[in-house]
mmCIF file of C-alpha atoms and ligand atoms in Angstrom:
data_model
loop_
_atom_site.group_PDB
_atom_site.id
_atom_site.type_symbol
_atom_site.label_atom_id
_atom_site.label_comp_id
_atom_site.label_asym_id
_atom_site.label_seq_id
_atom_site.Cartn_x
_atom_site.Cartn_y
_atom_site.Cartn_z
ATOM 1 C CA UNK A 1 5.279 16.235 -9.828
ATOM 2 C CA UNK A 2 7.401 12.914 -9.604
ATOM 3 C CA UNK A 3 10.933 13.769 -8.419
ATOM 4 C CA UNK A 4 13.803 11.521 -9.347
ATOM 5 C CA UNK A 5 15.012 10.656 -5.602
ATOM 6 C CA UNK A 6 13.453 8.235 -3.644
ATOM 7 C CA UNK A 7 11.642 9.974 -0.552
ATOM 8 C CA UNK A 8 11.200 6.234 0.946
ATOM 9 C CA UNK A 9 13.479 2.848 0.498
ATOM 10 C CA UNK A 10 12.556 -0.077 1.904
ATOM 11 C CA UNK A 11 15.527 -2.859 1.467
ATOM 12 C CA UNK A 12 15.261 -6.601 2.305
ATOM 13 C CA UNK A 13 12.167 -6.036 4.803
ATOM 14 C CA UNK A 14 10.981 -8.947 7.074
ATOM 15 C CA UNK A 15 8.874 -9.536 9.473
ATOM 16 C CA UNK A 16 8.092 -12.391 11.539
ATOM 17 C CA UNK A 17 5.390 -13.398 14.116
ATOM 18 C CA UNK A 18 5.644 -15.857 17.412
ATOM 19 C CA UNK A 19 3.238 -18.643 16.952
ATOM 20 C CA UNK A 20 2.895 -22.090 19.079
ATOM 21 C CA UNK A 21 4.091 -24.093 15.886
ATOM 22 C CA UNK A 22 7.197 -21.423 15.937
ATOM 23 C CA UNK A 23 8.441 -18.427 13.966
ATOM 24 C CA UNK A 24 6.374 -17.322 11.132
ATOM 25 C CA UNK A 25 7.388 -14.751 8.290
ATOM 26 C CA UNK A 26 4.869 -13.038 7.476
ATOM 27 C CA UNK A 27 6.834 -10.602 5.440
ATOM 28 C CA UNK A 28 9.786 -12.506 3.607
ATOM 29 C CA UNK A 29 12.452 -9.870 1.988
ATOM 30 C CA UNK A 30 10.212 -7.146 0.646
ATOM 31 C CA UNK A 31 12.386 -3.756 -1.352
ATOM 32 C CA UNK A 32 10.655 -1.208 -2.592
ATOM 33 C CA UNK A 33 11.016 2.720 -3.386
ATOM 34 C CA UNK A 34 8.394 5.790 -3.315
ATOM 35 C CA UNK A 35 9.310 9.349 -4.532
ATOM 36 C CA UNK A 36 7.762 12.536 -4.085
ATOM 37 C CA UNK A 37 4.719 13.116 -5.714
ATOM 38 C CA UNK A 38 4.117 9.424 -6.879
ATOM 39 C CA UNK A 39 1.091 6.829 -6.326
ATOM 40 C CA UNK A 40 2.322 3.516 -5.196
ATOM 41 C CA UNK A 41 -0.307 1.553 -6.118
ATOM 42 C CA UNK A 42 -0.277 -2.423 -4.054
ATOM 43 C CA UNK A 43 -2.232 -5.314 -4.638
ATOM 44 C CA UNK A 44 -2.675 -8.766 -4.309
ATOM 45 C CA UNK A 45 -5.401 -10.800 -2.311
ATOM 46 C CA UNK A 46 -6.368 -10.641 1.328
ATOM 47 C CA UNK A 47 -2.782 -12.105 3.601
ATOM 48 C CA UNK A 48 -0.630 -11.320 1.215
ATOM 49 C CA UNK A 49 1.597 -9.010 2.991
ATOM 50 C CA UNK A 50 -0.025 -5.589 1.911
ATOM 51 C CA UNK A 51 -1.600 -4.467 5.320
ATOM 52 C CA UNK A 52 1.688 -5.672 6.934
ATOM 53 C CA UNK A 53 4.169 -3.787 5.207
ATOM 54 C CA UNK A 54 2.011 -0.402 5.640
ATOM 55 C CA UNK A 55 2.204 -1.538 9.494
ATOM 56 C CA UNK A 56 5.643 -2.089 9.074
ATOM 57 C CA UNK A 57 6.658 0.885 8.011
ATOM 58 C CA UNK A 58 5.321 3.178 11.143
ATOM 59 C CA UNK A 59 6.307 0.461 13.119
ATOM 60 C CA UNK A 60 3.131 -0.530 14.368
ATOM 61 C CA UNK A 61 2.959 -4.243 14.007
ATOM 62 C CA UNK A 62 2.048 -5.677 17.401
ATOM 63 C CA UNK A 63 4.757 -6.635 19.349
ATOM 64 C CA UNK A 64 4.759 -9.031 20.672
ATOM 65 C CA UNK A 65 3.719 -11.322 19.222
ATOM 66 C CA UNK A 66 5.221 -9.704 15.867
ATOM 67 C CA UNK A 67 8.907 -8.277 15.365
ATOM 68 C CA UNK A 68 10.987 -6.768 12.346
ATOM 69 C CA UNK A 69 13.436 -9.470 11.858
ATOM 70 C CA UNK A 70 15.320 -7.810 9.683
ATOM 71 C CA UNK A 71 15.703 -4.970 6.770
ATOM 72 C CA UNK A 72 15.780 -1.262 6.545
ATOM 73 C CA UNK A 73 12.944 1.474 6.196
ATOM 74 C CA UNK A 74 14.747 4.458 4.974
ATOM 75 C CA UNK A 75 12.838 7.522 5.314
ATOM 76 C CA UNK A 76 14.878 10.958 3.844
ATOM 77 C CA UNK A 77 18.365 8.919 5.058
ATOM 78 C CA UNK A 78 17.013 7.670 8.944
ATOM 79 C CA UNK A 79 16.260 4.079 8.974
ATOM 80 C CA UNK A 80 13.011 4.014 10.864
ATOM 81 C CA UNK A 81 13.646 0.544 12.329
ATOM 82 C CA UNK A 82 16.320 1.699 14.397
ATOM 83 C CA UNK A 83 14.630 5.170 15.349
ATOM 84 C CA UNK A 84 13.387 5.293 19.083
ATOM 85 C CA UNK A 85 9.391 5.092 20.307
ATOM 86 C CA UNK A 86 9.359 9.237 20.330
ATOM 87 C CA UNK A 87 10.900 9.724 17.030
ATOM 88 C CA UNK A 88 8.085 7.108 15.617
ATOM 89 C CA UNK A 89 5.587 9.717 17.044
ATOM 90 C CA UNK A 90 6.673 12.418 15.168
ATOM 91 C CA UNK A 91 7.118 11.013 11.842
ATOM 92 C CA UNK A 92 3.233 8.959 12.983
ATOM 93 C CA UNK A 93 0.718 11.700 11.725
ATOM 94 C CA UNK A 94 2.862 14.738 10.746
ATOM 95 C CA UNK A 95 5.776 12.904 8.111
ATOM 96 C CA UNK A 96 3.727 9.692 7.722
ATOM 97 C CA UNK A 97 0.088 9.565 7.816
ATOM 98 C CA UNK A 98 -2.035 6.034 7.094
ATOM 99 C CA UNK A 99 -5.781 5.552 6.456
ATOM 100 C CA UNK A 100 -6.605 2.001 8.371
ATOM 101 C CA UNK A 101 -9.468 0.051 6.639
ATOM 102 C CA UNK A 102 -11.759 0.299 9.924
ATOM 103 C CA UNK A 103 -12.355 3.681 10.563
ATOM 104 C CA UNK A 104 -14.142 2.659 14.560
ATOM 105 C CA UNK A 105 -11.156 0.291 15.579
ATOM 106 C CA UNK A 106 -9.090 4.047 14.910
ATOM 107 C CA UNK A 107 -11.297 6.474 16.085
ATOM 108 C CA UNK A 108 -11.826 6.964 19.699
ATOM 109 C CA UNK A 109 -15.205 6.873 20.504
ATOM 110 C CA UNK A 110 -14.686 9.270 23.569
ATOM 111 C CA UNK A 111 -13.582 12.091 21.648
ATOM 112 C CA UNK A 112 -15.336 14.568 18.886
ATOM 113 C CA UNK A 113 -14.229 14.052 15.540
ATOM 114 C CA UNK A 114 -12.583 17.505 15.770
ATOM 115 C CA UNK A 115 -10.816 16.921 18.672
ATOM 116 C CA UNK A 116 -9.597 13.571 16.548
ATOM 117 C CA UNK A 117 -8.613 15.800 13.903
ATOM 118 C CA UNK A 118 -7.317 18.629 15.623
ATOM 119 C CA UNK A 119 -5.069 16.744 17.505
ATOM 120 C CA UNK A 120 -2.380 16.007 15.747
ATOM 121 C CA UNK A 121 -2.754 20.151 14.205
ATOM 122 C CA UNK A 122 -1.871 21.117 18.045
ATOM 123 C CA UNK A 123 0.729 18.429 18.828
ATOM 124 C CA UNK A 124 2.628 18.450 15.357
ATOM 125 C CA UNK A 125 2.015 21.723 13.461
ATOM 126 C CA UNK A 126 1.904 24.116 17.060
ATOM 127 C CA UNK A 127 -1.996 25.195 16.372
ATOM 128 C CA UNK A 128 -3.828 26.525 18.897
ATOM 129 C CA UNK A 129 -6.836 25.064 19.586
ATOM 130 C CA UNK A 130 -9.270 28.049 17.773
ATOM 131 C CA UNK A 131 -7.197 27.557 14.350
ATOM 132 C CA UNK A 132 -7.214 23.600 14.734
ATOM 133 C CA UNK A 133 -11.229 24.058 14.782
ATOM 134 C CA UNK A 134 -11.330 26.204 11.790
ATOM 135 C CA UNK A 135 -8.462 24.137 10.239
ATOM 136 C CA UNK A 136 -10.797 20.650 10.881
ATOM 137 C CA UNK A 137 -14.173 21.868 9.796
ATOM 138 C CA UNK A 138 -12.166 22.599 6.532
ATOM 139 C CA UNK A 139 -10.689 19.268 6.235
ATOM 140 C CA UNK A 140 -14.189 18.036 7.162
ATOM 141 C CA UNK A 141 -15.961 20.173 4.349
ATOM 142 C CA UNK A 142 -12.999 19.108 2.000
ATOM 143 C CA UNK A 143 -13.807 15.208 2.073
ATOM 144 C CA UNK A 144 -17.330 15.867 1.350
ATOM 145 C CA UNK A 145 -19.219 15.672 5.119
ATOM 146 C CA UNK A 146 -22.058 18.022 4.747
ATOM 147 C CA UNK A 147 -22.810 20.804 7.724
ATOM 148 C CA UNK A 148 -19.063 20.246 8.359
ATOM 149 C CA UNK A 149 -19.860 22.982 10.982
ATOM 150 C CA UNK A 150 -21.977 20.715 12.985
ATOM 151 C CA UNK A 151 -20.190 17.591 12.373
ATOM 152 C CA UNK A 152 -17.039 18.481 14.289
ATOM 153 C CA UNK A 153 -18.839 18.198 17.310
ATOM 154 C CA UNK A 154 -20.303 15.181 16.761
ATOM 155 C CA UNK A 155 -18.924 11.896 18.392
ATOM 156 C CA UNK A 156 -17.925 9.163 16.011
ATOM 157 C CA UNK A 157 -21.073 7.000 16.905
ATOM 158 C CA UNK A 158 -23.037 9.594 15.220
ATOM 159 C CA UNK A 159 -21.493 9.037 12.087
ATOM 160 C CA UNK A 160 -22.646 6.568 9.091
ATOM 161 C CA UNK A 161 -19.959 4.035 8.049
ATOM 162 C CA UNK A 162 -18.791 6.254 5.106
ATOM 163 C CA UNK A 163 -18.920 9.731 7.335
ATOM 164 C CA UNK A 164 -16.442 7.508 9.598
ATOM 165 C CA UNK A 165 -14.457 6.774 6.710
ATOM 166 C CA UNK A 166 -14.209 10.300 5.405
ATOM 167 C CA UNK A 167 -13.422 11.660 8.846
ATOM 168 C CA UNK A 168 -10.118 9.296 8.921
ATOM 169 C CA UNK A 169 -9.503 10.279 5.682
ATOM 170 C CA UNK A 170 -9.418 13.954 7.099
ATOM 171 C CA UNK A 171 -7.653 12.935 9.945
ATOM 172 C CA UNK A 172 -4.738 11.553 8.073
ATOM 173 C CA UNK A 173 -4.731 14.870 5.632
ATOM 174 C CA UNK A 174 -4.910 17.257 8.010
ATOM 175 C CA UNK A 175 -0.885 17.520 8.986
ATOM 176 C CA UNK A 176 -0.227 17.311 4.699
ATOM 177 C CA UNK A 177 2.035 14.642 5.174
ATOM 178 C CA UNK A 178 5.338 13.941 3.089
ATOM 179 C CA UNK A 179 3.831 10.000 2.440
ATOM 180 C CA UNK A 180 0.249 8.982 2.661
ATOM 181 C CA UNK A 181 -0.355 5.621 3.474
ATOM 182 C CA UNK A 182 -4.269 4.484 2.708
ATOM 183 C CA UNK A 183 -5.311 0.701 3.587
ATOM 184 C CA UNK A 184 -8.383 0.355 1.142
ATOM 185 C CA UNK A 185 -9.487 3.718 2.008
ATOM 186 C CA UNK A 186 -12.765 4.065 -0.346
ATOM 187 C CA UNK A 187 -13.901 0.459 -0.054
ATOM 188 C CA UNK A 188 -16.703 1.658 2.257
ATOM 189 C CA UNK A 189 -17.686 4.473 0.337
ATOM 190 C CA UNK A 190 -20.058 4.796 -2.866
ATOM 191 C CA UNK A 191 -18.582 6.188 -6.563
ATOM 192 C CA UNK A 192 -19.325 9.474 -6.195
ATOM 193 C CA UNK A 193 -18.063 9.729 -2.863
ATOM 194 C CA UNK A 194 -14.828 8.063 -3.842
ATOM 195 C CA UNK A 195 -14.571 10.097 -7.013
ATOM 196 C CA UNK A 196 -14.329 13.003 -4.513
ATOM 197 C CA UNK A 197 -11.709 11.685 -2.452
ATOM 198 C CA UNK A 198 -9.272 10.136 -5.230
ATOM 199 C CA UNK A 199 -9.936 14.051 -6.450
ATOM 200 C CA UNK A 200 -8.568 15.344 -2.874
ATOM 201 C CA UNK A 201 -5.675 13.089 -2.862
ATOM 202 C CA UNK A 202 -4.283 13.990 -6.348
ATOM 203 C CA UNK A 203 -5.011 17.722 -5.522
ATOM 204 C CA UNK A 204 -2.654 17.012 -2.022
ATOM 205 C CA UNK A 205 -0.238 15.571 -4.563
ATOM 206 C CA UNK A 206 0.174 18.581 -6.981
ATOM 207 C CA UNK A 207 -0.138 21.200 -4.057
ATOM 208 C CA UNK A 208 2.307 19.585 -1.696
ATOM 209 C CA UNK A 209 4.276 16.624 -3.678
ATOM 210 C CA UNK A 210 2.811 14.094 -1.227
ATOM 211 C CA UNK A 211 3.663 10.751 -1.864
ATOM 212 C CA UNK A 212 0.864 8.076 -2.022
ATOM 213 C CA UNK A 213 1.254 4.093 -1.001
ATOM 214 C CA UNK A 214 -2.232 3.130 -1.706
ATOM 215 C CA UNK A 215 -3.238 -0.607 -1.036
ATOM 216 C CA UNK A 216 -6.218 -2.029 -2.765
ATOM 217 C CA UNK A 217 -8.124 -4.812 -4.328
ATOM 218 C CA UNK A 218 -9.495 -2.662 -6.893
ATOM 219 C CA UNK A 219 -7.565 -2.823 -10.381
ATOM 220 C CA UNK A 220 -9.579 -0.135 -11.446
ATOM 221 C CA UNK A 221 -8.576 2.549 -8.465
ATOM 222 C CA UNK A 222 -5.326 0.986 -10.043
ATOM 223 C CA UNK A 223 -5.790 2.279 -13.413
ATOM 224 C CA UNK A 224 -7.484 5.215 -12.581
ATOM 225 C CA UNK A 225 -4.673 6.089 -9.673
ATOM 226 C CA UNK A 226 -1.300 4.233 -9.907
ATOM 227 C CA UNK A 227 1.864 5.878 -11.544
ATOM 228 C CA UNK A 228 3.817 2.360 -10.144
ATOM 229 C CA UNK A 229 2.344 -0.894 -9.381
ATOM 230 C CA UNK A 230 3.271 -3.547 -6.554
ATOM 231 C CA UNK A 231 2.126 -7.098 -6.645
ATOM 232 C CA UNK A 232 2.920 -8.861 -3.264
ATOM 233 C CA UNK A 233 1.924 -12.687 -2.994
ATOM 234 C CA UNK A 234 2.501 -14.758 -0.031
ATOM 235 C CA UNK A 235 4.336 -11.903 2.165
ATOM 236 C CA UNK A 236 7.247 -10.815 -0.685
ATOM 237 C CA UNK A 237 6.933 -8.267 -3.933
ATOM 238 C CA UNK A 238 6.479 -10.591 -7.128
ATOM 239 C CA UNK A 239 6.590 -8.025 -9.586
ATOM 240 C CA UNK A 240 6.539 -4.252 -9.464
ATOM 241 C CA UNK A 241 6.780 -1.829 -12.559
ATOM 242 C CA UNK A 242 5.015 1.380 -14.183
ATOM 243 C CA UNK A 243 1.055 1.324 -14.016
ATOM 244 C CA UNK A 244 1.568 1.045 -17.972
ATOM 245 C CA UNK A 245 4.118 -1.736 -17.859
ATOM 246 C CA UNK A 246 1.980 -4.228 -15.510
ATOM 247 C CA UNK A 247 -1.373 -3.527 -16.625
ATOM 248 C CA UNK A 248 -0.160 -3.828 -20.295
ATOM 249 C CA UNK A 249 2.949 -6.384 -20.272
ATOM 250 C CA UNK A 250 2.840 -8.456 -16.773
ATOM 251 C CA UNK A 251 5.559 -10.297 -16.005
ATOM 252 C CA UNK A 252 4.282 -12.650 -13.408
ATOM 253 C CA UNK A 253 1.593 -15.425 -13.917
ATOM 254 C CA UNK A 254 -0.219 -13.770 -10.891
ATOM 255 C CA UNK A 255 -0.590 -10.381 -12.372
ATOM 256 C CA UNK A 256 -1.794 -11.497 -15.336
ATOM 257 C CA UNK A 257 -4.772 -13.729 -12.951
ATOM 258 C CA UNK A 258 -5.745 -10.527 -11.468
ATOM 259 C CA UNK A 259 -5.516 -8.525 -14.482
ATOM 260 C CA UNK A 260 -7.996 -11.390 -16.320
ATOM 261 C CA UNK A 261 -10.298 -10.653 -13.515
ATOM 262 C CA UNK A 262 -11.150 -7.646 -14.835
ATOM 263 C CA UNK A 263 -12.805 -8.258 -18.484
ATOM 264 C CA UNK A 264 -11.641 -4.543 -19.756
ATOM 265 C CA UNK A 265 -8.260 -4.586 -18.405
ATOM 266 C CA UNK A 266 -7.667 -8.200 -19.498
ATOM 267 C CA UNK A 267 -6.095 -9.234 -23.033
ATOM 268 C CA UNK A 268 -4.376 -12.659 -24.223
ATOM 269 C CA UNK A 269 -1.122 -10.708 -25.194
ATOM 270 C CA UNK A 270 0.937 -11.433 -22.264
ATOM 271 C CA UNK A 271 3.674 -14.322 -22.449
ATOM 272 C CA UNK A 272 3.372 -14.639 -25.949
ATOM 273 C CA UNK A 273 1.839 -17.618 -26.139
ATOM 274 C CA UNK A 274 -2.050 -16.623 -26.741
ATOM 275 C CA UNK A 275 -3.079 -18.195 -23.048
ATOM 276 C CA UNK A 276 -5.307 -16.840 -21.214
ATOM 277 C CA UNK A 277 -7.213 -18.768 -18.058
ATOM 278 C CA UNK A 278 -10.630 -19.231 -19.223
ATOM 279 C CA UNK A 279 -11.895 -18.573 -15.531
ATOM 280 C CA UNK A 280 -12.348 -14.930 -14.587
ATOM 281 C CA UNK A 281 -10.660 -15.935 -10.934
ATOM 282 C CA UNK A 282 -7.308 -16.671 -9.933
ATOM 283 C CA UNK A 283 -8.127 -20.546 -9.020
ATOM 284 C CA UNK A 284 -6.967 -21.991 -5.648
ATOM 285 C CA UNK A 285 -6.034 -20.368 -2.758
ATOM 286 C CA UNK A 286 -2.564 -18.358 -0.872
ATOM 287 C CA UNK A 287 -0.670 -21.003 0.595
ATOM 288 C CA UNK A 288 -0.573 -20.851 4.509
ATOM 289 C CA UNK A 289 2.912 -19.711 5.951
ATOM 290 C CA UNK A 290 3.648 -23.158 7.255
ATOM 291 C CA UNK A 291 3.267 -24.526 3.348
ATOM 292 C CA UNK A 292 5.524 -22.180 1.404
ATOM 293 C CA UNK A 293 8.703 -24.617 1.043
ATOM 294 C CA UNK A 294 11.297 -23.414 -0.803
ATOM 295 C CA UNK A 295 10.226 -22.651 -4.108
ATOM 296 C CA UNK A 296 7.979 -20.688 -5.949
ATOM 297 C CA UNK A 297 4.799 -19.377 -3.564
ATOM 298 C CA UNK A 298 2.274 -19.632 -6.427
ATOM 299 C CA UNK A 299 3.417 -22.771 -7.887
ATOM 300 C CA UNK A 300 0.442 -25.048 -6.545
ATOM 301 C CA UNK A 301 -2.201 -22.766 -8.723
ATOM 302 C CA UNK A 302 0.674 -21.691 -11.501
ATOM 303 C CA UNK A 303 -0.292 -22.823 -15.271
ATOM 304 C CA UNK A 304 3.099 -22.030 -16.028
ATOM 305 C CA UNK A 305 4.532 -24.336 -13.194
ATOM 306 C CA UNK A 306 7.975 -26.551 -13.996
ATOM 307 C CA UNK A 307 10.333 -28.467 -11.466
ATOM 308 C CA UNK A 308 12.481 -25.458 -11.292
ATOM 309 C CA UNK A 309 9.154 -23.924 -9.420
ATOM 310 C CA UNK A 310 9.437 -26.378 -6.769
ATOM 311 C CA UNK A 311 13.248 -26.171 -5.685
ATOM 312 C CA UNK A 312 14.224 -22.342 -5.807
ATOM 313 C CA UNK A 313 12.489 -19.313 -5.040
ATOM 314 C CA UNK A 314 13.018 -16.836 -8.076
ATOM 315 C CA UNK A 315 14.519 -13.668 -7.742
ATOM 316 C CA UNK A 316 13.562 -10.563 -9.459
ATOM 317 C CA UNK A 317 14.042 -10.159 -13.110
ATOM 318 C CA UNK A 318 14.521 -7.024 -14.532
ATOM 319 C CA UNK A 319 12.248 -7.033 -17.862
ATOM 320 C CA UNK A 320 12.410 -3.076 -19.214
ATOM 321 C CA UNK A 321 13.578 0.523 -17.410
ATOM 322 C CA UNK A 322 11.883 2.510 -16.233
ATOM 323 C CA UNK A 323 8.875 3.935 -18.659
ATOM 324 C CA UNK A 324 9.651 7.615 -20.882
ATOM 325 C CA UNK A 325 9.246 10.247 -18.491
ATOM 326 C CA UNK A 326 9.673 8.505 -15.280
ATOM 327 C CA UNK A 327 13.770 9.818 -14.432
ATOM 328 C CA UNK A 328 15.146 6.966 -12.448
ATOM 329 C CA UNK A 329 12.312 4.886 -11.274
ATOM 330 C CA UNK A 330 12.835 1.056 -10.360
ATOM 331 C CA UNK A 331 12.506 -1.253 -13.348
ATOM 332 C CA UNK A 332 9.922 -3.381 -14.463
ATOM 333 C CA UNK A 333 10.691 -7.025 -12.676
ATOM 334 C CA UNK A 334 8.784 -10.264 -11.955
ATOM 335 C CA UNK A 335 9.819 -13.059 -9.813
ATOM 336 C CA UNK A 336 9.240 -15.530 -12.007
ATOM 337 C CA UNK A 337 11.422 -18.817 -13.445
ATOM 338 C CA UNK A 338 9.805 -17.862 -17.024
ATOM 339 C CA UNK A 339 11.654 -14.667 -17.318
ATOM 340 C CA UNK A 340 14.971 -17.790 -17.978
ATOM 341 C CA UNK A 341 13.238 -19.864 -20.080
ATOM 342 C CA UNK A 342 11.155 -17.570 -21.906
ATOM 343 C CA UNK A 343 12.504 -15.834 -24.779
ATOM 344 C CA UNK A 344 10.559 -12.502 -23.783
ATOM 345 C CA UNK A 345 12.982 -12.620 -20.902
ATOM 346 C CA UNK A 346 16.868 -10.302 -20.412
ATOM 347 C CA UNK A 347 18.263 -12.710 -17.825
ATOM 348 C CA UNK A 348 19.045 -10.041 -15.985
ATOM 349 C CA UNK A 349 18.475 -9.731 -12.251
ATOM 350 C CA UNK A 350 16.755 -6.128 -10.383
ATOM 351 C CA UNK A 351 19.134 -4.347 -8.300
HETATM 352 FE FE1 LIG B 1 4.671 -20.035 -12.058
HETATM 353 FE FE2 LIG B 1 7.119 -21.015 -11.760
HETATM 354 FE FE3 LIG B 1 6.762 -18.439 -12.375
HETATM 355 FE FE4 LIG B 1 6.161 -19.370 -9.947
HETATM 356 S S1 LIG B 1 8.202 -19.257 -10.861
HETATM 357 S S2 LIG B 1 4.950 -17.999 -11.175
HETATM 358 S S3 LIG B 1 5.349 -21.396 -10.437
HETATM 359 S S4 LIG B 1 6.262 -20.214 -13.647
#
């Protein structure tokens, strides 16, 4: 169940990288909110900031090269960019637990998967190491891996792809943490298989109020998982809203690309005037860092585009609340220059 309070805020987030041509941002001002028992849903194509705000968060960008430049992480009222290395390992794992996309870059091919898994049982939760066995082979047999009794012993080179997968999956639910992070977590998997393990999640979320960030490609682990949606383009948040509210009504030209990727989520309603891009992909390509300029990041493939595009950056516009039922969640807003000129728009501007 949603509560009304958000368990993380992130305000004004950026992040920056040391290059030879200079500083680049990588992440460029990025606010968001999570509460307890909600799925954040993100998307947006490959660079666009997604994988680098979840690394953001538990403060594992690599630095150097990388650095938060500036911005807040709130977490429960402690700003986790100004919490020391040893407080980052206890909230790493126990508080805050992330899926990465490549299960053998995080797995440690030295170790049994139920040492892997165990691990963080003994260091965070006190387990011993009899009930940290017992407590993996469960987590094991609960994300589908078959003789889950034999498996634990097994050394992640043993493992198919998926198996991999599902054991990081484990890994990351073992501790029950308050916010699950998952980077594409079922993109290696097959349907069934990731049937089983949206099933797992949303049973984590009624049994313990776990909150879920879950970045993806897939618009329909969107629909099927999302209460809120977050579009990021070119490292900042273009438009965020209820699952209902951007799948139905987006508010930014971009959304409404991705959405018209997808034949059954796709309709010609949005923007009121009756457009829709006859190709079922977004044309052109994310601007590199060193291209952004100061205006609009999606200008160069916008249909929408005006001079206004070019000059300024837009901020976010608030377009409704939030949806019935959803207490005092963030309103629907787009960064766009058409929420001004268009009549659909309130000319107001997101907290
Ligand atoms: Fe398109 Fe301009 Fe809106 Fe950017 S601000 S999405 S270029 S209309």
């Amino acid at each position: 169940m949603m509560s009304g309070n958000p368990l993380l805020r992130v305000q004004d987030l950026h992040v920056e990288f040391k290059t030879r041509r200079g500083q680049a941002p990588v992440l460029n001002g990025v606010d968001f909110e999570i509460r307890s028992g909600e799925t954040l849903c993100v998307v947006g194509e490959s660079g666009c900031g997604k994988s680098m705000t979840a690394l953001a968060l538990l403060r594992l960008i690599p630095s150097p090269p990388g650095r938060i430049s500036g911005g807040r992480v709130m977490f429960q009222g402690e700003d986790l960019v100004q919490a020391t290395d040893a407080r980052m390992r206890e909230v790493r794992g126990n508080r805050i637990s992330m899926i990465f996309q490549e299960p053998m870059t995080s797995l440690n091919p030295v170790f049994t998967v139920g040492d892997q898994i165990g691990e963080s049982l003994r260091l965070h939760a006190g387990m011993n190491a009899q009930a940290a066995r017992e407590r993996a082979i469960e987590m094991l047999r609960q994300v589908g891996i078959p003789a889950p009794e034999r498996r634990v012993d097994e050394y992640p080179h043993q493992l198919s792809g998926g198996m991999r997968q599902r054991v990081m999956i484990a890994m990351a639910l073992a501790c029950r943490p308050d916010i699950l992070i998952a980077d594409e977590p079922t993109t290696a998997l097959d349907v069934t298989v990731q049937a089983q393990i949206f099933d797992l999640l949303r049973e984590l979320q009624r049994e313990k109020g776990t909150a879920i960030m879950l970045i993806t490609h897939d618009m329909g682990a969107v629909a099927e998982m999302a209460d809120r949606v977050m579009v990021m383009y070119a490292g900042r948040v273009i438009e965020q809203g209820s699952t209902e509210q951007v799948l139905s009504q987006p508010g930014h030209p971009y959304t409404r690309g991705l959405i018209d990727c997808l034949p059954e989520l796709g309709s010609s309603a949005a923007f009121g005037d009756g457009a829709r891009p006859e190709l079922a992909e977004i044309a052109g390509v994310v601007p590199s860092i060193w291209e952004l300029g100061r205006g609009c990041a999606f200008r160069e493939r916008c249909p929408h585009a005006m001079a206004r595009c070019a000059a300024e950056a837009p901020p976010m516009f608030a377009l409704e609340g939030p949806a019935e039922g959803e207490g005092t969640g963030a309103p629907h807003g787009a960064a766009c220059w058409l929420h001004v000129e268009a009549p659909r728009a309130r000319m107001k501007e997101a907290a």
